[in-house]
MMTF fields as JSON, N, C-alpha, C and O atoms, coordinates in Angstrom:
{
  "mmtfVersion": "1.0.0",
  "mmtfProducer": "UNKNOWN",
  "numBonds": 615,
  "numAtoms": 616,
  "numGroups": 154,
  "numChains": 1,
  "numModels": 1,
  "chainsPerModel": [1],
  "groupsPerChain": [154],
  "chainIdList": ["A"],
  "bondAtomList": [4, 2, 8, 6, 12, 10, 16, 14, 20, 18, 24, 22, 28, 26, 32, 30, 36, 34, 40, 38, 44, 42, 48, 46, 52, 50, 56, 54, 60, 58, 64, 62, 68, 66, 72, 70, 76, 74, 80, 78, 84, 82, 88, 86, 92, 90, 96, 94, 100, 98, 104, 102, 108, 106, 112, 110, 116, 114, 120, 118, 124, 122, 128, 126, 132, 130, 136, 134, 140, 138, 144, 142, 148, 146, 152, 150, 156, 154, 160, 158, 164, 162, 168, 166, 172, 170, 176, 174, 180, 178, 184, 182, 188, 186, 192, 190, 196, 194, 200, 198, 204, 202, 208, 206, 212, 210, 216, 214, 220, 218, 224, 222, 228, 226, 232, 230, 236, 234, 240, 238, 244, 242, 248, 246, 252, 250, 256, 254, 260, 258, 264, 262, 268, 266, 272, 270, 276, 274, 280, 278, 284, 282, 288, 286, 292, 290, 296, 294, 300, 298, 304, 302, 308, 306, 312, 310, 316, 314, 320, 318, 324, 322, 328, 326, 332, 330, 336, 334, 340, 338, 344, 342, 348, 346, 352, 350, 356, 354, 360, 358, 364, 362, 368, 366, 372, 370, 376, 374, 380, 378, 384, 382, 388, 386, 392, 390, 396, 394, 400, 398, 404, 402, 408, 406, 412, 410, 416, 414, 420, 418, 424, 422, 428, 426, 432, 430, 436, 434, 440, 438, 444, 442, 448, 446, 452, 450, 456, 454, 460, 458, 464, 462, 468, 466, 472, 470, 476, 474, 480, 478, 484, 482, 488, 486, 492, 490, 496, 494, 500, 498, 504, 502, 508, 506, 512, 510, 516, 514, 520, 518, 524, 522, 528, 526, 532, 530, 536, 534, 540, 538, 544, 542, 548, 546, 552, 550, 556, 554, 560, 558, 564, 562, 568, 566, 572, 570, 576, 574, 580, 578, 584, 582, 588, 586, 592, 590, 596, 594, 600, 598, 604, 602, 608, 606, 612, 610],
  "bondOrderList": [1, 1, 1, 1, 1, 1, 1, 1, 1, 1, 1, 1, 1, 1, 1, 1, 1, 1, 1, 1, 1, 1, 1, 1, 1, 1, 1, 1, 1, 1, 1, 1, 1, 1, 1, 1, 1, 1, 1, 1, 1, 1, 1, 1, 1, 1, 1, 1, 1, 1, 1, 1, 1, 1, 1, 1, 1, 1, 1, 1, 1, 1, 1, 1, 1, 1, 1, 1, 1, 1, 1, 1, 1, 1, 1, 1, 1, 1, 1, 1, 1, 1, 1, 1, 1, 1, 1, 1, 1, 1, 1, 1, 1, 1, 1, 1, 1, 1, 1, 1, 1, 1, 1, 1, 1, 1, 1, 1, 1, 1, 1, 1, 1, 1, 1, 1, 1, 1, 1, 1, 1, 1, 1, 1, 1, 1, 1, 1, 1, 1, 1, 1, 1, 1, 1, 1, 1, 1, 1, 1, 1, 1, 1, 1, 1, 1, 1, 1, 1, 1, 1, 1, 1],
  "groupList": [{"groupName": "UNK", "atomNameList": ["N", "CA", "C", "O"], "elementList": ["N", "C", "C", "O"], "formalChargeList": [0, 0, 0, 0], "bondAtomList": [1, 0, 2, 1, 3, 2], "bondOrderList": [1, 1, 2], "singleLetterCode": "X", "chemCompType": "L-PEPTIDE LINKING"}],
  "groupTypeList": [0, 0, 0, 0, 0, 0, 0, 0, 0, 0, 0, 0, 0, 0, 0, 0, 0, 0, 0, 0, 0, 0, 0, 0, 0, 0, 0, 0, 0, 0, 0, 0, 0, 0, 0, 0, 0, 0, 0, 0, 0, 0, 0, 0, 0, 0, 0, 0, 0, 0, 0, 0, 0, 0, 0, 0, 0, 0, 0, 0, 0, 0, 0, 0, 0, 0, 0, 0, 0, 0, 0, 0, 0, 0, 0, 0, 0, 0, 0, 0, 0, 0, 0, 0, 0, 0, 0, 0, 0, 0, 0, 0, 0, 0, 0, 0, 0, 0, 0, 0, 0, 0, 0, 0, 0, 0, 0, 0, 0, 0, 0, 0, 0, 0, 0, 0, 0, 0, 0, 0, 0, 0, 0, 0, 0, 0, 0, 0, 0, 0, 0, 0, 0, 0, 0, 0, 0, 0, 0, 0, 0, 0, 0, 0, 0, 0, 0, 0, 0, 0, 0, 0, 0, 0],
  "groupIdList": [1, 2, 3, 4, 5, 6, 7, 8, 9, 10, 11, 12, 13, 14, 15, 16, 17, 18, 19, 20, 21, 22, 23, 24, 25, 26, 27, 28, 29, 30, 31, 32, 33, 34, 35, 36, 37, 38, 39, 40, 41, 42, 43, 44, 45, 46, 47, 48, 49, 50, 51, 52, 53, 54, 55, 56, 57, 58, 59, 60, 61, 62, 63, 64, 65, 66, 67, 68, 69, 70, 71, 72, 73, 74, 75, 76, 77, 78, 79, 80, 81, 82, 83, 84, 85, 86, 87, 88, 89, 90, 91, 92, 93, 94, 95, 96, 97, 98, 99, 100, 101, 102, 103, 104, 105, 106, 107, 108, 109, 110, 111, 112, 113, 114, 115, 116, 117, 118, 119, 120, 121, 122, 123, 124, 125, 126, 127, 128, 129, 130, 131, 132, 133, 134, 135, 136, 137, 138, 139, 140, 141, 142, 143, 144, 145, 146, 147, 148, 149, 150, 151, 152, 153, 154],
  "secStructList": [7, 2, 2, 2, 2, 2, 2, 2, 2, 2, 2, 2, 2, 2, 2, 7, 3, 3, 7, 1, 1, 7, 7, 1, 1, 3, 3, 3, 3, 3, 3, 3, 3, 3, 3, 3, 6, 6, 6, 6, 3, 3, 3, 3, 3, 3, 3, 3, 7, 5, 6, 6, 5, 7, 7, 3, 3, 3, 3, 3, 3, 3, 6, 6, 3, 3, 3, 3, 3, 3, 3, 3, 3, 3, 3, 7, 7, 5, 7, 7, 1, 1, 3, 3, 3, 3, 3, 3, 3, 3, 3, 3, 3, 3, 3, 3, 3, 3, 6, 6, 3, 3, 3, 3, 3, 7, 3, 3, 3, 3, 7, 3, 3, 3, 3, 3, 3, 7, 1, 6, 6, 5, 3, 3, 3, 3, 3, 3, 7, 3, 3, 3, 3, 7, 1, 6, 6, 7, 5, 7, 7, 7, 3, 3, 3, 3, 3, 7, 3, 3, 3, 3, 3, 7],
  "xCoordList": [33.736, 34.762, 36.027, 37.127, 35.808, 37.436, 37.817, 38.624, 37.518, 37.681, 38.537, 39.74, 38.225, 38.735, 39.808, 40.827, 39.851, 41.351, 42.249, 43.441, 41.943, 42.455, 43.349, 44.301, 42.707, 43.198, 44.199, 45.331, 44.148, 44.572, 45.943, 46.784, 45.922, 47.401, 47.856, 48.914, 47.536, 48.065, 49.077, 50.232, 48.41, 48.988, 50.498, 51.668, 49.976, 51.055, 52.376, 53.583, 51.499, 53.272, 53.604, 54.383, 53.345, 53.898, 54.866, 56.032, 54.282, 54.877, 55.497, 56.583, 55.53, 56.082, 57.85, 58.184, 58.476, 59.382, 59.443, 58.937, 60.029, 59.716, 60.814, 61.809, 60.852, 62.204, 62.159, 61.106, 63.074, 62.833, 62.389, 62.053, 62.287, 61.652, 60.367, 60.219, 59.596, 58.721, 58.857, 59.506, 58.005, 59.088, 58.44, 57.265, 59.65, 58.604, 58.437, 57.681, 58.821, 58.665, 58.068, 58.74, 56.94, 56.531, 54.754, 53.925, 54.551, 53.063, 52.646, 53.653, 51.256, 51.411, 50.062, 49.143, 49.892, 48.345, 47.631, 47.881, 46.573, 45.718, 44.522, 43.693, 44.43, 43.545, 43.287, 44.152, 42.164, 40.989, 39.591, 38.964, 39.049, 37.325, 36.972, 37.642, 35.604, 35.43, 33.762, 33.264, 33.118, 31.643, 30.749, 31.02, 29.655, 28.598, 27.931, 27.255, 28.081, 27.233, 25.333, 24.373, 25.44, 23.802, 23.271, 23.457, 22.515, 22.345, 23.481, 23.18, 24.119, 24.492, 25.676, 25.826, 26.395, 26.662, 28.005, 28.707, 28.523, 30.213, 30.42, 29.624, 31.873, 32.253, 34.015, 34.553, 34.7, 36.046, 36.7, 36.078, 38.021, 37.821, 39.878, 40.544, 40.161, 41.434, 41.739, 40.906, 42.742, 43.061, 44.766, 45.593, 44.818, 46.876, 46.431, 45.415, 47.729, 47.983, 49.774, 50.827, 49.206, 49.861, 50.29, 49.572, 51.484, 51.516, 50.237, 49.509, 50.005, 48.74, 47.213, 46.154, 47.354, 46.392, 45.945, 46.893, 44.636, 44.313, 43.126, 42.186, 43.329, 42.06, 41.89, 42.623, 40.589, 39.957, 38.875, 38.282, 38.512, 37.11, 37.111, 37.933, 35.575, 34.957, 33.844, 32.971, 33.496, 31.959, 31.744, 32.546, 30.066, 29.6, 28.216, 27.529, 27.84, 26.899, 26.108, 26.599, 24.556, 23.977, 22.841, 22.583, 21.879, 20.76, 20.317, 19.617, 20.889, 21.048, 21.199, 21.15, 21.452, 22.144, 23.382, 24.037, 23.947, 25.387, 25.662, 24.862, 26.651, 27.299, 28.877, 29.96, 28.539, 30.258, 30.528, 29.94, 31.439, 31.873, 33.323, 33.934, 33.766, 34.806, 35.188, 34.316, 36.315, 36.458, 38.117, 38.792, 38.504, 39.594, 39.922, 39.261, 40.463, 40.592, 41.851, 42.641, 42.032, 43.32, 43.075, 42.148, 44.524, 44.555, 45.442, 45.9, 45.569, 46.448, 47.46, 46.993, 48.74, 48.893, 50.049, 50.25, 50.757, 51.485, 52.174, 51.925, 53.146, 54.188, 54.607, 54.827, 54.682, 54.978, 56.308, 56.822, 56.815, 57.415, 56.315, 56.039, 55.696, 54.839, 53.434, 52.789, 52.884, 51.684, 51.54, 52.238, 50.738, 50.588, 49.343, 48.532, 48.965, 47.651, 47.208, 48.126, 46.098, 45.877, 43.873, 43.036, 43.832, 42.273, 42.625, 43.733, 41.327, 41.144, 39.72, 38.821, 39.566, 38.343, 38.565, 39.748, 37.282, 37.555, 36.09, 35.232, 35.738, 34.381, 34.823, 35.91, 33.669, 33.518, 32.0, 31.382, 31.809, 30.866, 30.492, 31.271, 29.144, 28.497, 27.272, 26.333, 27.577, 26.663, 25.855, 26.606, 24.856, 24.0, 22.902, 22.232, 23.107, 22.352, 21.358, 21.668, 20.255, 19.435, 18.262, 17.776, 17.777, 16.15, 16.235, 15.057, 17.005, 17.083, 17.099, 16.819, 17.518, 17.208, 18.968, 19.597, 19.523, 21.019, 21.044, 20.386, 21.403, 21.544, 22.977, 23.465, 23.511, 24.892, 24.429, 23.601, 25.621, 25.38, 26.308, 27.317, 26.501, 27.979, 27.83, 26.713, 28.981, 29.227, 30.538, 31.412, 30.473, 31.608, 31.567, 30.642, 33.112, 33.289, 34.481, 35.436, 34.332, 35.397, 35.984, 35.438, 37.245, 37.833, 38.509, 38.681, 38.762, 39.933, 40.43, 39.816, 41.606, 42.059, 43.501, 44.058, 44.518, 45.928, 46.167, 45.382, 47.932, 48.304, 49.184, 49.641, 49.398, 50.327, 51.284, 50.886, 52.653, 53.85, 54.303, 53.93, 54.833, 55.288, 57.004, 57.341, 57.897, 58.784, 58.865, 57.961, 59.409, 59.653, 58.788, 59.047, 57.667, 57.239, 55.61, 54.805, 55.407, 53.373, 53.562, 54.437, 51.937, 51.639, 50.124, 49.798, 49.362, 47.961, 47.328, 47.934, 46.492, 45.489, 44.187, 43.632, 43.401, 42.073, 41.307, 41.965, 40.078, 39.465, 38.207, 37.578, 37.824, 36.656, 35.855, 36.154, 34.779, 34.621, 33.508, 33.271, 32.809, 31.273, 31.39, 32.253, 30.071, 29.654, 28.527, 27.864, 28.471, 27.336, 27.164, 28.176, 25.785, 25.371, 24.674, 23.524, 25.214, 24.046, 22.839, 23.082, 21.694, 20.403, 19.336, 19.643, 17.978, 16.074, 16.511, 16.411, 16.939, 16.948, 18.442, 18.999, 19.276, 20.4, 20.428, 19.572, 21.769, 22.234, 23.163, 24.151, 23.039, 24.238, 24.735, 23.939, 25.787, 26.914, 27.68, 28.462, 28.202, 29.419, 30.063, 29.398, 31.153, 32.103, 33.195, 33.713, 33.275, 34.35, 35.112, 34.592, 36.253, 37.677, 39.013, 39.627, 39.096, 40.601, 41.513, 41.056, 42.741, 43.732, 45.122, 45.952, 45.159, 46.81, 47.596, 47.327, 48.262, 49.046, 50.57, 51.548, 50.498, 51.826, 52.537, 52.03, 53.777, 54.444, 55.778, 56.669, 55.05, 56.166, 56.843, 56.298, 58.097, 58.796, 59.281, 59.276, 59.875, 60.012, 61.812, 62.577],
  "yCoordList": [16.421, 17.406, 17.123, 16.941, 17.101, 16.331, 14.936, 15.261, 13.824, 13.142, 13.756, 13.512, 14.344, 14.95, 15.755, 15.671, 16.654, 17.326, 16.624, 16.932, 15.978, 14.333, 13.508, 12.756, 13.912, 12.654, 13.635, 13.155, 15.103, 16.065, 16.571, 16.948, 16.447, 16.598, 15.104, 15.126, 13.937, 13.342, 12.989, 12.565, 13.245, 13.46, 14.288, 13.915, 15.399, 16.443, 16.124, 16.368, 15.52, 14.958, 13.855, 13.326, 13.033, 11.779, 12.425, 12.031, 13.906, 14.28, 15.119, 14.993, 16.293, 17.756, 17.744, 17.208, 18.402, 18.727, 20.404, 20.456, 21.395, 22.755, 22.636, 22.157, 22.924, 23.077, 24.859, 25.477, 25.367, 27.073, 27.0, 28.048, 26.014, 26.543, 25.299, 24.304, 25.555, 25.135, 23.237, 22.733, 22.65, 21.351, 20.748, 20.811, 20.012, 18.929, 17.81, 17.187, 16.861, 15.977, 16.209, 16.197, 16.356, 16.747, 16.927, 16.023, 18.055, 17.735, 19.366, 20.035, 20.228, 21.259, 21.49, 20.741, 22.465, 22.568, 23.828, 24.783, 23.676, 24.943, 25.533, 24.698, 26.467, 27.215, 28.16, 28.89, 28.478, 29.183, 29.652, 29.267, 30.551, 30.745, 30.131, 29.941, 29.966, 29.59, 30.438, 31.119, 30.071, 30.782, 30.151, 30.375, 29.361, 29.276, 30.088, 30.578, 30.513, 31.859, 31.155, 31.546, 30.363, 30.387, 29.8, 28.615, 30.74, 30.804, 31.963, 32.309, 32.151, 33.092, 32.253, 32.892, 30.937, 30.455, 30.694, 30.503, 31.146, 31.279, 29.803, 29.075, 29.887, 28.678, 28.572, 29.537, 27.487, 27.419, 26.057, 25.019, 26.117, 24.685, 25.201, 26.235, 23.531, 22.593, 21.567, 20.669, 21.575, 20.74, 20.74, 21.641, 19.441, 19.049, 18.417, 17.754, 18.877, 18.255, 17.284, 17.74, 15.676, 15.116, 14.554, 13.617, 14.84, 14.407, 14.675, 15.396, 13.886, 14.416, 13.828, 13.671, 13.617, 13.351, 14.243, 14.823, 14.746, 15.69, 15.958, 16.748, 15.396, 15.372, 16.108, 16.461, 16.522, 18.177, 17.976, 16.897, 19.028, 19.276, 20.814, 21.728, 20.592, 22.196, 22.665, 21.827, 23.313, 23.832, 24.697, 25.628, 24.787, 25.871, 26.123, 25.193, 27.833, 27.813, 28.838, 29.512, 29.129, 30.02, 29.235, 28.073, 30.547, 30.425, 29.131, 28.626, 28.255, 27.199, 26.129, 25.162, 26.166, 24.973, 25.092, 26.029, 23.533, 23.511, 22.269, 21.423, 22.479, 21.504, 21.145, 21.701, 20.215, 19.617, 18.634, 17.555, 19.029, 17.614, 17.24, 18.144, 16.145, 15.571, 14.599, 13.899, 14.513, 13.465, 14.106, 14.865, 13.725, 13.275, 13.657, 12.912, 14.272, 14.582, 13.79, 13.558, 13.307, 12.913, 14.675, 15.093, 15.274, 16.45, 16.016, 14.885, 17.069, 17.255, 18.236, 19.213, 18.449, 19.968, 20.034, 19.056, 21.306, 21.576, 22.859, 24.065, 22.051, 23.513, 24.384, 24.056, 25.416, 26.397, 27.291, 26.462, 28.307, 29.311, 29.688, 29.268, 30.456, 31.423, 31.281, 31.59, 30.767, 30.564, 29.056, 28.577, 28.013, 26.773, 26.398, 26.212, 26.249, 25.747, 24.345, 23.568, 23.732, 22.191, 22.173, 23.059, 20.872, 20.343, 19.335, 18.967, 18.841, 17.614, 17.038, 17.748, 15.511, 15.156, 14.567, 14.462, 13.824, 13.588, 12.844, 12.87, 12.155, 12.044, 11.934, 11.989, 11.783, 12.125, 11.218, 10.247, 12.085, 12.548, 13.993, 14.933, 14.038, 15.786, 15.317, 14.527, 15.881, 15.73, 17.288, 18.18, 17.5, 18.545, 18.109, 17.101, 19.58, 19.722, 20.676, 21.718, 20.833, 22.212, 21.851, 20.731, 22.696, 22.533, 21.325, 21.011, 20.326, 19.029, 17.724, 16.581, 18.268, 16.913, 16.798, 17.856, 15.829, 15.477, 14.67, 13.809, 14.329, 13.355, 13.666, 14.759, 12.5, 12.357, 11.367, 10.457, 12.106, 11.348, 11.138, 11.449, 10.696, 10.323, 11.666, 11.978, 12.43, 13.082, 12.936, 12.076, 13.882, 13.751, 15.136, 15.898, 15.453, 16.743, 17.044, 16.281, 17.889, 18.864, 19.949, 20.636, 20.137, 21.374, 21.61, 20.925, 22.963, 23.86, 24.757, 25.069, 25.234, 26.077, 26.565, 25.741, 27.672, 27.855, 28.572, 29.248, 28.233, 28.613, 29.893, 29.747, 30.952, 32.153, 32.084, 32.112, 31.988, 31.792, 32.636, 33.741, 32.647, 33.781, 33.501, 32.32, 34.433, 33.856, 32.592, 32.799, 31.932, 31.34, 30.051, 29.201, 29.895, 28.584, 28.691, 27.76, 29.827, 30.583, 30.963, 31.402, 30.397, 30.774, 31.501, 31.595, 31.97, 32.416, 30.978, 30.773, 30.301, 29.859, 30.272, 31.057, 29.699, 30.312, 28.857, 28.657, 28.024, 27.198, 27.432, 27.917, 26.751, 26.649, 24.79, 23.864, 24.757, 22.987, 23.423, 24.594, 22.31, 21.735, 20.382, 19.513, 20.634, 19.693, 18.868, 19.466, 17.869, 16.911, 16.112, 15.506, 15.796, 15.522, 14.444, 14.59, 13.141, 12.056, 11.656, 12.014, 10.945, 10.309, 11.343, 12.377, 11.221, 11.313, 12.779, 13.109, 13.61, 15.104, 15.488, 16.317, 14.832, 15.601, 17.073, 17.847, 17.302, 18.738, 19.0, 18.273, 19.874, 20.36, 22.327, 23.191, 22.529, 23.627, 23.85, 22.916, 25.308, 25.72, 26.273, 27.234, 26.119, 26.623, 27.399, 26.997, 28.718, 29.345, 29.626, 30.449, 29.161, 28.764, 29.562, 29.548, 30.429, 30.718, 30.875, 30.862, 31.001, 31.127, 31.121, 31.005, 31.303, 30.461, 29.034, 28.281, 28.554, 27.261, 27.339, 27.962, 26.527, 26.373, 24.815, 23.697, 25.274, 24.296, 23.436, 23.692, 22.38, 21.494, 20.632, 20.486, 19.62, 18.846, 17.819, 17.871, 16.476, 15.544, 15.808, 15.163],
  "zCoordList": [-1.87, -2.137, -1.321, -1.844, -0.077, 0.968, -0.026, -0.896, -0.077, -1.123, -2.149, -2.054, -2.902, -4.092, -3.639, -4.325, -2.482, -2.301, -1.612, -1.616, -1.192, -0.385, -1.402, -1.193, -2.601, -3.981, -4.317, -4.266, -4.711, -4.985, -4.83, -5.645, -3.27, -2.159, -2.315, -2.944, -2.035, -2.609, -3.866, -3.862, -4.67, -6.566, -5.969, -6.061, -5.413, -5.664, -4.271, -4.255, -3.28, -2.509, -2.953, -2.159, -4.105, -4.689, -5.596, -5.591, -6.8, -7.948, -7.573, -8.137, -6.688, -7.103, -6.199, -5.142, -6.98, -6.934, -8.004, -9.125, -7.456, -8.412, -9.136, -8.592, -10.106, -11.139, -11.553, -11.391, -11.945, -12.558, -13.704, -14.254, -14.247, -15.703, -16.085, -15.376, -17.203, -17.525, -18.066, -18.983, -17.103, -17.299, -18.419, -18.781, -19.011, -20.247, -19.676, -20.422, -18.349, -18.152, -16.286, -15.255, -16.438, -14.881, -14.668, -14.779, -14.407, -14.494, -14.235, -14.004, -14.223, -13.98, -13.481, -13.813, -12.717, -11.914, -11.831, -11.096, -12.811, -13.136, -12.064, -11.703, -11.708, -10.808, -11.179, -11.662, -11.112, -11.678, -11.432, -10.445, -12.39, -12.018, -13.675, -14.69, -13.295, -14.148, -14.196, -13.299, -15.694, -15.9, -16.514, -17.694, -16.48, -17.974, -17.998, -17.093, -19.694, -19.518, -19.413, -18.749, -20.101, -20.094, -18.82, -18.546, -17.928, -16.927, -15.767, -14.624, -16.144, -15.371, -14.037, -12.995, -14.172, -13.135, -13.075, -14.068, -11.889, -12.052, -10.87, -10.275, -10.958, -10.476, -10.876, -11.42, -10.589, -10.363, -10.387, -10.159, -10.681, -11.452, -11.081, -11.133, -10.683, -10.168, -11.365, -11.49, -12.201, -13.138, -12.809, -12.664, -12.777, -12.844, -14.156, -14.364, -15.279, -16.67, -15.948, -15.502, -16.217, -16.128, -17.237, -17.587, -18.15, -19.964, -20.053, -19.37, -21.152, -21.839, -20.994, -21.601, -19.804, -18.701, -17.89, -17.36, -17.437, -17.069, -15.912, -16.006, -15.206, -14.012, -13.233, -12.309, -13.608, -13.24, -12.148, -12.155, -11.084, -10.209, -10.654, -10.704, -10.992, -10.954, -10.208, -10.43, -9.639, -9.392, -9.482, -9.547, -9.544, -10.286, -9.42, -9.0, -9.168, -7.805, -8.378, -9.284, -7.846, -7.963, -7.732, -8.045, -6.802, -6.407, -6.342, -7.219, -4.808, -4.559, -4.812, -4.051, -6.171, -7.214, -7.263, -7.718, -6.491, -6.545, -7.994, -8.394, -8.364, -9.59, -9.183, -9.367, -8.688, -9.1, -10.054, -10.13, -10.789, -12.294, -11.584, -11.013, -11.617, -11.747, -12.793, -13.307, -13.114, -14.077, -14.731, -14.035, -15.911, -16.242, -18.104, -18.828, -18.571, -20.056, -20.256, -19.34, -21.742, -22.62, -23.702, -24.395, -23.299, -23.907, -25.412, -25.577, -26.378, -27.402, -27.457, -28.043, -27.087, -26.808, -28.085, -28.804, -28.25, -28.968, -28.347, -28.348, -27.824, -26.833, -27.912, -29.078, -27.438, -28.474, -27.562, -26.81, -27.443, -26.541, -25.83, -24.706, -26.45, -25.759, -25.687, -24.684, -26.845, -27.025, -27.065, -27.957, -26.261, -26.272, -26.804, -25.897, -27.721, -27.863, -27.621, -27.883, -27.202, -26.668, -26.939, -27.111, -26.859, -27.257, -26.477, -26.086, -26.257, -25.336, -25.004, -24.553, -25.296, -24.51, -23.507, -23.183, -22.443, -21.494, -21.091, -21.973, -19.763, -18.975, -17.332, -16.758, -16.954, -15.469, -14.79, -15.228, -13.538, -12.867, -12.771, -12.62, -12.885, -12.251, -10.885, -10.982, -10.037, -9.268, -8.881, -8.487, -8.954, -8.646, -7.419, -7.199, -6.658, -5.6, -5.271, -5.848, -4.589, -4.73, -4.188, -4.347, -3.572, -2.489, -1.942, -1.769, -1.508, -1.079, -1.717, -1.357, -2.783, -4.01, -4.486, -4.467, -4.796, -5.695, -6.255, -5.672, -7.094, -8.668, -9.116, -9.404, -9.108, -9.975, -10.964, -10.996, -12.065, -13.681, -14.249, -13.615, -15.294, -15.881, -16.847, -17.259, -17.181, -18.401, -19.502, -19.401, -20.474, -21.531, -21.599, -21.318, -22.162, -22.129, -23.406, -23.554, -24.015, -25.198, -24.595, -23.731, -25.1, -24.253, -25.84, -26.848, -25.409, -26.495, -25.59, -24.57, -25.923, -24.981, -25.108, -25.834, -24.687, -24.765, -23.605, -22.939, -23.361, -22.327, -22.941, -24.075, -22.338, -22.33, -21.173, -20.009, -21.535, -20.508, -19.893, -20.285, -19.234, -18.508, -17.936, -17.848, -17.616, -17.335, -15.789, -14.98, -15.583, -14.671, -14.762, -15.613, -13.804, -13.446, -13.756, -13.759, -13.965, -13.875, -15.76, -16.507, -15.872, -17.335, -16.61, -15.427, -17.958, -17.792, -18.771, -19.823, -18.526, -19.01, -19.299, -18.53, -20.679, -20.457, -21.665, -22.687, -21.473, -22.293, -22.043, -21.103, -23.632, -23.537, -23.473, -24.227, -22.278, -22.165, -23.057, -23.355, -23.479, -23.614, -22.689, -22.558, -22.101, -20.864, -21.893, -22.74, -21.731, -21.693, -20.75, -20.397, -19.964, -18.772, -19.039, -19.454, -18.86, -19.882, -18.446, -17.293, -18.803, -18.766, -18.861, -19.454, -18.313, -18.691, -19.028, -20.21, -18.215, -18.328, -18.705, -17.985, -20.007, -20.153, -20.285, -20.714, -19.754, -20.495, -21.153, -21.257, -21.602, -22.111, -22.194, -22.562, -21.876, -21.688, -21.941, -22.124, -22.2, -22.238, -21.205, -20.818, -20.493, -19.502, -20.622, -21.664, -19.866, -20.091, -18.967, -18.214, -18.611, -17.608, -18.267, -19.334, -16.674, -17.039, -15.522, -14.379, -15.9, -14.736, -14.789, -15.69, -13.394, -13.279, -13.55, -12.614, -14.273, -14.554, -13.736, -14.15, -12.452, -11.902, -12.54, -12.636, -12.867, -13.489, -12.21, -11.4, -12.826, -11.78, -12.309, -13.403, -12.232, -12.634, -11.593, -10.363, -12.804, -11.851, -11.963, -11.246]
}
């Protein structure tokens, strides 16, 4: 996880500069909770949309099962004013932890999702992923994710 916010702060003192309005040429950084319902797991999830590039960390906790996915989407979006709608696939890593045992795996992931704007530099976000967890014991999930989108420019 230091790793990953390490990569994180990085990205953002190479890119950010704030502009007042919603930039088309810049990058923007989503924060959030996030939920799967089956099982009951909440969790929270860091995505910067760089153009149509998108590299996300989420985790997800309950009754000593931790989940972290990392990895990276190519989105589709279609700016709108107000309403943005976007799709996107993507893959990663998930690593899971619990009673002393961890296994990381490769996954693939689907997103759908739209942003609601707001004036200035903040939208509301909200998507829906499907997780697939590949090898012996795949899985598979739905995450439902929503939040804040801070918009930045170059």
């Amino acid at each position: 996880m230091p790793r990953i916010l390490s990569m994180v702060g990085t990205l953002l003192a190479m890119f950010v500069i704030v502009t007042p309005s919603h930039a088309v040429v810049g990058f923007s950084l989503k924060l959030g909770g996030a939920f799967v319902p089956d099982g009951s797991r909440p969790g929270a999830i860091a995505q910067a949309d760089i153009g149509p590039i998108s590299p996300f960390a989420e985790i997800y906790k309950k009754s000593g099962l931790t989940t972290l996915n990392a990895g990276a989407n190519l989105l589709l979006k279609s700016p709108t004013p107000v309403l943005s709608p976007y799709a996107g696939a993507g893959a990663g890593l998930s690593r899971s932890s619990g009673q002393g045992v961890s296994t990381t795996k490769g996954m693939a992931n689907l997103l759908v999702g739209a942003d609601v704007k707001l004036p200035g530099t903040v939208s509301f976000f909200g998507q829906a992923k499907y997780i697939y967890t590949f090898g012996t014991s795949a899985f598979r999930e739905l995450a439902i994710q929503g939040g804040l989108r801070f918009y930045f420019g170059l």
